[in-house]
Every structure is written in structure tokens, then in C-alpha cells.
Amino acid sequence: MVKETEIKLRASRATLAALREHPLLKKRNKSGWQRGELFNQYYDTPDRELAEAKVALRLRRDGEQFIQTLKSRGQSVAGLSERNEWDWYLSKAKLDLKKLDDSCWPASLAELDKKTLQPLFTTDFVREKAEIAWGRGKAKVVIEAALDLGKVIAGEGEEEICELELELRQGEPAALLELACELAAELPLMPCDISKAERGYRLFDAGSYNLSLPAPELQGEMSLDDAFAALAWHLLGASQRLAEQYRWNGHWSLLQQWLEQLIDLRALLASLGQAAPRASSRELREALDALLDDWRPRLAAGQNDDSMRRNAPALFAAELDGCRWGLLSLKLSHWLLLRSWTTERNNRGNRQGNAALGNWLPTLLNEEGTALQLRRYQQQPEDLAEQMPRLERLLVWLRLARGVLEVPEVDRLYGELNKLYELAQLDLDDEQRQLRATQTQIVSSLKAWKALVK
């Protein structure tokens, strides 16, 4: 068994060709590009029990060699994944079920009859790979770069494989993101949190692609730094999965949810005070703002404009054809992996970052809630939209971390505050003016609100 650490980046055929000749890769290419065809058959039970257990079983033909591989799901976010992999070299193109013993086989599948395993789909592609030396200072880093072009085929369905895969052979995982960022600054490369196996399952059953990622389980005693990192990784990963599925099927609701993840990320970055000095996140915040400035109006227009909904897939495809979204995702991943917000903060920032979430969060909500001045907006509801950034900061923490708060009816508070946020985004007329004033009064009267802003 080995641990596989890699990042997958969706590309176009033109981008693959450009990567092959990219000066950065040419300079550091120590092996030259080696070309080969890989034929891969994936197996599962008729009820897809392996997929349910988050493992993939594959039989690959590489030239004259047959390789049986079992992979665990492991951890994967924003295209960067770490998982366990077991390989067995076989003499013929037939599964060797005896290899699938307790040393690798998931305990959850202990009762599975392995004889029920059957072929489900194939992923056949041409791979051009090269060994890239990516040393920084005395640290030696070796990365295998692979350009994959081919198809996933399941029954009568098929999807093109066109991606750059960077796999760490030696060194620290941050090196993968460093190399990916440098390439994505010039070429459209999209971190893709979906494996070739997941694409096969999605073709086999369109409903099998799991959009939702489990929300992190936050505890009151964990540090603010740990809680922030868990939430930011979660939002970034969710945005990647939603982007991939929207690219796949164009459902408007997925685009709405994608935008919501980005809004939450932006609010989260702005909420930490001295625990995350503004200078440490300036580049990320500016990139997020530029993205949101373009996509918020489009989503708002699409609420009542069918033509905008019809045009949105083409606009999103154009977004993916540029460098902006992919580069932002990679830079944010690198920033989170290195915990860059912690490196140059002052002593007060260190104390805040190390504070228990259960102590810090009520203080944040008290400060933000008091500054919201709900009583003022009962009298001046037309001005409520100016408080949207503050409402977003309140909502992201209430949505994802309210379980650590010891206040009554906190779920109701989140729901009512979210209604107020939605009203703040609507065009104002006499009816909306009254609805805003009424909703402001409802929020301010809640037990949870009073407990938080006392």
C-alpha cells in the first residue's frame, strides 16, 4: 500500500498541447515526455456497494502489463487528494479476488460476496507523463505531471477525459499547489474534485454524483484557527463540486448554490479580525470580490429573466475558459494548506486565533449584531441593503457553527435572519419596505438575538 497525493486539473485539448511545450515544465522536465495508452475497467456490485464504501476497484492494462488497483476515497478538496492505494501486478486480465483480503478490504464490506463484482464502466486514455523537479532551496521535490486525453464510457454514455494530473513523488503537498498556481496563472486549469471513477459512476447513474459534502463537526473547545480552516476547506470543496455539476448539467439551482459558497467564503475571510490580518488575505479577497461583482448581478437578473438562465451555462463555460476561477481556487487551497493567515499576525492575533471557538463566536456575534442596529432599520428599511456584508458574516457562522452556541432557539434565529437578508436584496417598493421593517422587528424580538446582543 502507498499513499497517493495528487491534484487533478480539468483542461482543454488546446491547454494540454500548451502544457506539453510550457517553458516552466520544459526547464524542469528531467525525464522527457513518455507516452502510453492505458485501458481501465472498473468493477462494482450491481448495487454499487464499493462506491457506497468510498473505494474504487480497477483492472488496468498498461502495454503488456495488467495491474489490479484498489483505491480508498481518502481526503479530497479542490482537486487535491490524499488516499491509500494498493497495486497488484497480474499475469492476465482477470481480477484476483484473493488479493482483496483484510489488509486492504474495508471492514464495512466484510460480508460482501466478491463474486458479485462485475464490470461497470471503462476509462481509456492516452497518458503523456514526465518527471518534474520542483526543488526549492535544499528541499528536493519530485512531481509526476501527466497529460491525460481519452474517454469515460458507461453503457451508451461517454464523457471526454482531458486533464492534467500532478502527483507528488517526493516532497511536501504544498509543492503540488505551487506548481499548479504557476501554470494556472497563464493557462485555464480548473481544480476538479471528481475522479475518473466518479465520472464513470455519474455516467452509469446520473444521480450518483454526491453534491453535498459533510459539514465539519465543530466543537466549542477547538481553536478559532482550526474551526476557520475546517469551514473554509468545506466551502471551497463544496464550490468545486457544485461548479463541476453545473458544468455537467446546467441546472440553475446549482449555480445559485455555487455563488452562495463564494459569498460565504468571502464573509468568512472578513470575519476573523486580527486572527487573520487583512494583508494576509488581501489578494484572495480582491479576487473573490471581482468574481462576485460579475456573478451576483447575473444571478439576481436570472430570478425573473428566463433568457439569463438560458445564457448562464455559456457564461459559466466562458468563466472556466479563463484563468480567474481556477487560479483563485488553487491560491486559496495553498493559503489554507500553509495556514498563511497565521504567519505574520501580532500577539493579539495569536491569542485570538488560539481562542476556543465557543468563547470567540459569541463575542463576534455580539459585536456584529450590535453594529447591525436593527432598531434603526425598522425606521429606515430602505437603507438595509448597506448591511448585507455584516448580515453575510453573521449568517455564515450561524449556518455552519451555531451548534456550539448555548443560546435558546438559535435555529429559528438563523432562519429569520436569513429571511431579512433575502429581503435586503430585493428591489424596494412600499410592500417590500413594510416587509423589511416587520422582519427587522421579528429578528430583534427573538430570545436568541437578545441573548447574543445583550
Tab-separated table of C-alpha atoms in Angstrom, residues 144-433:
chain	number	residue	atom	x	y	z
A	144	GLU	CA	4.951	13.472	-11.942
A	145	ALA	CA	2.995	15.513	-14.472
A	146	ALA	CA	0.547	13.517	-16.591
A	147	LEU	CA	-1.438	14.792	-19.564
A	148	ASP	CA	-4.484	12.525	-19.977
A	149	LEU	CA	-6.719	12.504	-23.049
A	150	GLY	CA	-9.401	9.915	-23.668
A	151	LYS	CA	-12.944	8.884	-22.693
A	152	VAL	CA	-15.046	7.543	-19.873
A	153	ILE	CA	-17.620	5.100	-21.256
A	154	ALA	CA	-20.554	3.612	-19.347
A	155	GLY	CA	-23.137	1.816	-21.451
A	156	GLU	CA	-24.163	4.218	-24.205
A	157	GLY	CA	-22.897	7.280	-22.342
A	158	GLU	CA	-19.452	8.799	-22.665
A	159	GLU	CA	-17.505	11.841	-21.464
A	160	GLU	CA	-14.148	13.183	-22.567
A	161	ILE	CA	-11.129	12.911	-20.291
A	162	CYS	CA	-8.917	15.953	-20.735
A	163	GLU	CA	-6.876	16.805	-17.676
A	164	LEU	CA	-3.518	17.497	-16.109
A	165	GLU	CA	-2.700	15.281	-13.157
A	166	LEU	CA	0.126	16.268	-10.820
A	167	GLU	CA	1.234	13.517	-8.433
A	168	LEU	CA	3.710	14.024	-5.622
A	169	ARG	CA	6.623	11.589	-5.756
A	170	GLN	CA	8.847	13.301	-3.207
A	171	GLY	CA	8.382	16.369	-1.042
A	172	GLU	CA	5.534	18.240	0.638
A	173	PRO	CA	1.967	18.547	-0.762
A	174	ALA	CA	2.226	22.350	-0.915
A	175	ALA	CA	4.604	21.897	-3.862
A	176	LEU	CA	1.760	20.493	-5.994
A	177	LEU	CA	-0.255	23.659	-5.420
A	178	GLU	CA	2.757	25.910	-6.042
A	179	LEU	CA	3.375	24.323	-9.432
A	180	ALA	CA	-0.332	24.303	-10.264
A	181	CYS	CA	-0.649	28.019	-9.383
A	182	GLU	CA	2.230	28.975	-11.660
A	183	LEU	CA	0.726	27.034	-14.563
A	184	ALA	CA	-2.828	28.286	-13.906
A	185	ALA	CA	-1.656	31.909	-13.962
A	186	GLU	CA	-1.232	31.553	-17.740
A	187	LEU	CA	-3.474	28.655	-18.737
A	188	PRO	CA	-7.110	27.807	-17.857
A	189	LEU	CA	-6.762	24.917	-15.412
A	190	MET	CA	-9.703	24.045	-13.202
A	191	PRO	CA	-9.171	22.068	-9.976
A	192	CYS	CA	-11.525	19.139	-10.283
A	193	ASP	CA	-12.702	17.305	-7.179
A	194	ILE	CA	-14.034	14.352	-9.163
A	195	SER	CA	-12.023	11.298	-10.121
A	196	LYS	CA	-12.241	9.352	-13.359
A	197	ALA	CA	-14.066	6.668	-11.383
A	198	GLU	CA	-16.649	9.172	-10.123
A	199	ARG	CA	-17.239	10.291	-13.695
A	200	GLY	CA	-17.866	6.711	-14.673
A	201	TYR	CA	-20.380	6.246	-11.879
A	202	ARG	CA	-22.075	9.512	-12.863
A	203	LEU	CA	-22.456	8.280	-16.435
A	204	PHE	CA	-23.741	4.943	-15.183
A	205	ASP	CA	-26.201	6.686	-12.861
A	206	ALA	CA	-26.585	10.468	-13.132
A	207	GLY	CA	-27.874	10.653	-9.553
A	208	SER	CA	-24.790	9.013	-8.074
A	209	TYR	CA	-22.659	12.181	-8.008
A	210	ASN	CA	-22.838	13.424	-4.434
A	211	LEU	CA	-23.051	17.202	-4.376
A	212	SER	CA	-23.136	17.606	-0.628
A	213	LEU	CA	-20.005	17.386	1.456
A	214	PRO	CA	-20.442	16.624	5.156
A	215	ALA	CA	-20.204	19.830	7.168
A	216	PRO	CA	-17.297	19.845	9.611
A	217	GLU	CA	-18.187	18.847	13.150
A	218	LEU	CA	-17.170	21.852	15.191
A	219	GLN	CA	-16.613	21.729	18.932
A	220	GLY	CA	-16.658	24.664	21.306
A	221	GLU	CA	-13.220	23.814	22.681
A	222	MET	CA	-11.459	23.761	19.279
A	223	SER	CA	-9.382	26.806	18.375
A	224	LEU	CA	-10.669	29.533	16.097
A	225	ASP	CA	-7.815	28.743	13.666
A	226	ASP	CA	-8.883	25.100	13.411
A	227	ALA	CA	-12.565	25.993	13.048
A	228	PHE	CA	-11.856	28.588	10.360
A	229	ALA	CA	-9.668	26.181	8.385
A	230	ALA	CA	-12.308	23.431	8.553
A	231	LEU	CA	-15.069	25.770	7.379
A	232	ALA	CA	-13.010	27.342	4.587
A	233	TRP	CA	-11.939	23.941	3.212
A	234	HIS	CA	-15.562	22.821	3.360
A	235	LEU	CA	-16.865	25.846	1.447
A	236	LEU	CA	-14.105	25.631	-1.151
A	237	GLY	CA	-14.734	21.927	-1.703
A	238	ALA	CA	-18.489	22.466	-1.964
A	239	SER	CA	-17.997	25.244	-4.514
A	240	GLN	CA	-15.825	22.933	-6.629
A	241	ARG	CA	-18.366	20.119	-6.652
A	242	LEU	CA	-21.214	22.488	-7.487
A	243	ALA	CA	-19.195	24.062	-10.307
A	244	GLU	CA	-18.436	20.640	-11.769
A	245	GLN	CA	-22.044	19.509	-11.642
A	246	TYR	CA	-23.342	22.790	-13.082
A	247	ARG	CA	-20.837	22.449	-15.912
A	248	TRP	CA	-22.221	18.948	-16.404
A	249	ASN	CA	-25.981	19.571	-16.403
A	250	GLY	CA	-26.618	23.339	-16.336
A	251	HIS	CA	-29.254	23.274	-13.568
A	252	TRP	CA	-29.851	26.845	-12.394
A	253	SER	CA	-30.133	25.903	-8.704
A	254	LEU	CA	-26.551	24.569	-8.762
A	255	LEU	CA	-25.253	27.916	-9.990
A	256	GLN	CA	-27.145	29.637	-7.181
A	257	GLN	CA	-25.598	27.303	-4.622
A	258	TRP	CA	-22.142	27.818	-6.150
A	259	LEU	CA	-22.488	31.574	-5.684
A	260	GLU	CA	-23.683	31.062	-2.099
A	261	GLN	CA	-20.493	29.158	-1.246
A	262	LEU	CA	-18.368	32.004	-2.608
A	263	ILE	CA	-20.365	34.590	-0.656
A	264	ASP	CA	-19.860	32.525	2.499
A	265	LEU	CA	-16.127	32.232	1.796
A	266	ARG	CA	-15.855	35.989	1.367
A	267	ALA	CA	-17.758	36.621	4.586
A	268	LEU	CA	-15.644	34.105	6.466
A	269	LEU	CA	-12.400	35.772	5.325
A	270	ALA	CA	-13.676	39.140	6.567
A	271	SER	CA	-14.864	37.937	9.964
A	272	LEU	CA	-11.681	36.997	11.825
A	273	GLY	CA	-10.333	40.389	12.830
A	274	GLN	CA	-6.704	40.291	13.928
A	275	ALA	CA	-6.659	36.486	13.857
A	276	ALA	CA	-6.375	36.850	10.058
A	277	PRO	CA	-4.681	40.177	9.259
A	278	ARG	CA	-6.184	41.841	6.222
A	279	ALA	CA	-2.825	41.934	4.470
A	280	SER	CA	-2.624	38.127	4.585
A	281	SER	CA	-5.901	37.693	2.683
A	282	ARG	CA	-5.954	40.845	0.527
A	283	GLU	CA	-5.186	39.099	-2.764
A	284	LEU	CA	-7.799	36.411	-2.133
A	285	ARG	CA	-10.467	38.910	-1.065
A	286	GLU	CA	-9.874	41.070	-4.116
A	287	ALA	CA	-10.115	38.051	-6.432
A	288	LEU	CA	-13.322	36.895	-4.745
A	289	ASP	CA	-14.784	40.391	-4.978
A	290	ALA	CA	-14.096	40.535	-8.710
A	291	LEU	CA	-15.799	37.179	-9.207
A	292	LEU	CA	-18.796	38.130	-7.070
A	293	ASP	CA	-19.128	41.526	-8.760
A	294	ASP	CA	-19.680	39.717	-12.062
A	295	TRP	CA	-21.854	36.834	-10.888
A	296	ARG	CA	-24.139	38.425	-8.292
A	297	PRO	CA	-25.933	40.617	-10.879
A	298	ARG	CA	-26.282	37.674	-13.246
A	299	LEU	CA	-27.890	35.506	-10.600
A	300	ALA	CA	-30.117	38.371	-9.456
A	301	ALA	CA	-31.239	39.002	-13.043
A	302	GLY	CA	-31.925	35.314	-13.559
A	303	GLN	CA	-34.527	35.255	-10.793
A	304	ASN	CA	-37.031	36.899	-13.163
A	305	ASP	CA	-35.353	36.602	-16.560
A	306	ASP	CA	-35.521	33.262	-18.363
A	307	SER	CA	-33.082	34.455	-21.032
A	308	MET	CA	-30.393	34.974	-18.395
A	309	ARG	CA	-30.940	31.415	-17.133
A	310	ARG	CA	-30.623	30.095	-20.669
A	311	ASN	CA	-27.437	32.100	-21.269
A	312	ALA	CA	-25.848	31.246	-17.920
A	313	PRO	CA	-24.253	27.919	-18.998
A	314	ALA	CA	-22.426	29.685	-21.835
A	315	LEU	CA	-21.282	32.449	-19.468
A	316	PHE	CA	-20.080	29.853	-16.978
A	317	ALA	CA	-18.237	27.946	-19.710
A	318	ALA	CA	-16.519	31.216	-20.639
A	319	GLU	CA	-15.557	31.660	-16.967
A	320	LEU	CA	-13.961	28.215	-16.959
A	321	ASP	CA	-12.188	29.000	-20.236
A	322	GLY	CA	-10.372	31.819	-18.441
A	323	CYS	CA	-7.803	31.614	-15.651
A	324	ARG	CA	-9.626	33.530	-12.916
A	325	TRP	CA	-11.719	30.897	-11.143
A	326	GLY	CA	-9.176	28.093	-11.319
A	327	LEU	CA	-6.309	30.280	-10.133
A	328	LEU	CA	-8.354	31.653	-7.232
A	329	SER	CA	-9.256	28.114	-6.145
A	330	LEU	CA	-5.633	26.978	-6.246
A	331	LYS	CA	-4.297	30.028	-4.413
A	332	LEU	CA	-6.930	29.667	-1.718
A	333	SER	CA	-6.059	25.985	-1.330
A	334	HIS	CA	-2.365	26.851	-0.984
A	335	TRP	CA	-3.169	29.609	1.544
A	336	LEU	CA	-5.273	27.233	3.629
A	337	LEU	CA	-2.786	24.369	3.441
A	338	LEU	CA	0.045	26.571	4.761
A	339	ARG	CA	-2.254	28.439	7.199
A	340	SER	CA	-0.813	31.638	5.790
A	341	TRP	CA	-3.106	33.869	7.870
A	342	THR	CA	-1.130	32.836	10.987
A	343	THR	CA	2.393	33.711	9.822
A	344	GLU	CA	2.644	37.483	10.373
A	345	ARG	CA	-0.025	38.334	12.917
A	346	ASN	CA	0.698	40.090	16.204
A	347	ASN	CA	0.409	38.672	19.713
A	348	ARG	CA	-3.203	39.722	19.997
A	349	GLY	CA	-3.951	37.961	16.727
A	350	ASN	CA	-2.229	34.825	18.004
A	351	ARG	CA	-4.315	34.889	21.176
A	352	GLN	CA	-7.466	35.341	19.134
A	353	GLY	CA	-6.570	32.539	16.719
A	354	ASN	CA	-5.817	30.187	19.602
A	355	ALA	CA	-9.006	31.104	21.481
A	356	ALA	CA	-11.682	28.446	21.930
A	357	LEU	CA	-14.404	28.756	19.308
A	358	GLY	CA	-17.085	28.535	22.000
A	359	ASN	CA	-15.675	31.690	23.635
A	360	TRP	CA	-14.826	33.622	20.470
A	361	LEU	CA	-18.035	33.105	18.493
A	362	PRO	CA	-20.476	34.717	20.986
A	363	THR	CA	-18.164	37.747	21.105
A	364	LEU	CA	-18.145	38.053	17.318
A	365	LEU	CA	-21.923	37.700	17.066
A	366	ASN	CA	-22.402	40.245	19.845
A	367	GLU	CA	-20.192	42.797	18.102
A	368	GLU	CA	-21.693	42.250	14.667
A	369	GLY	CA	-25.246	42.098	15.991
A	370	THR	CA	-24.876	45.301	17.978
A	371	ALA	CA	-23.356	47.090	14.976
A	372	LEU	CA	-26.270	45.934	12.812
A	373	GLN	CA	-28.528	48.479	14.585
A	374	LEU	CA	-31.797	46.713	13.876
A	375	ARG	CA	-33.838	49.437	15.567
A	376	ARG	CA	-32.563	51.963	13.039
A	377	TYR	CA	-33.659	49.816	10.100
A	378	GLN	CA	-37.156	49.431	11.494
A	379	GLN	CA	-37.427	53.176	10.838
A	380	GLN	CA	-35.246	53.250	7.699
A	381	PRO	CA	-35.776	49.897	5.950
A	382	GLU	CA	-34.728	51.428	2.623
A	383	ASP	CA	-31.127	51.514	3.893
A	384	LEU	CA	-30.950	47.870	4.973
A	385	ALA	CA	-29.025	46.772	1.849
A	386	GLU	CA	-25.949	48.621	3.152
A	387	GLN	CA	-25.731	45.991	5.890
A	388	MET	CA	-25.514	42.981	3.565
A	389	PRO	CA	-21.788	42.303	4.270
A	390	ARG	CA	-22.491	42.268	8.020
A	391	LEU	CA	-25.541	40.044	7.546
A	392	GLU	CA	-23.396	37.657	5.494
A	393	ARG	CA	-20.785	37.482	8.244
A	394	LEU	CA	-23.470	36.716	10.824
A	395	LEU	CA	-25.144	34.131	8.628
A	396	VAL	CA	-22.048	32.136	7.649
A	397	TRP	CA	-21.188	31.499	11.287
A	398	LEU	CA	-24.786	30.858	12.306
A	399	ARG	CA	-25.247	28.466	9.421
A	400	LEU	CA	-22.112	26.411	9.984
A	401	ALA	CA	-21.245	26.841	13.669
A	402	ARG	CA	-24.440	27.589	15.570
A	403	GLY	CA	-24.218	24.158	17.217
A	404	VAL	CA	-21.510	25.463	19.563
A	405	LEU	CA	-23.717	28.305	20.853
A	406	GLU	CA	-25.535	27.878	24.135
A	407	VAL	CA	-28.478	30.174	23.407
A	408	PRO	CA	-32.185	29.371	23.028
A	409	GLU	CA	-33.898	28.978	19.640
A	410	VAL	CA	-30.720	29.555	17.653
A	411	ASP	CA	-32.085	27.616	14.657
A	412	ARG	CA	-35.037	29.987	14.482
A	413	LEU	CA	-32.700	32.957	14.690
A	414	TYR	CA	-30.745	31.698	11.693
A	415	GLY	CA	-33.945	31.220	9.677
A	416	GLU	CA	-35.395	34.632	10.498
A	417	LEU	CA	-32.097	36.442	9.925
A	418	ASN	CA	-31.783	34.712	6.572
A	419	LYS	CA	-35.272	35.978	5.636
A	420	LEU	CA	-34.136	39.506	6.483
A	421	TYR	CA	-31.033	39.043	4.307
A	422	GLU	CA	-33.162	37.885	1.380
A	423	LEU	CA	-35.465	40.908	1.760
A	424	ALA	CA	-32.431	43.210	1.769
A	425	GLN	CA	-31.582	42.037	-1.738
A	426	LEU	CA	-34.986	42.730	-3.294
A	427	ASP	CA	-35.981	45.930	-5.089
A	428	LEU	CA	-37.722	48.258	-2.673
A	429	ASP	CA	-41.363	49.281	-3.060
A	430	ASP	CA	-43.986	50.107	-0.452
A	431	GLU	CA	-44.752	46.450	0.186
A	432	GLN	CA	-41.079	45.492	0.497
A	433	ARG	CA	-40.473	48.451	2.762
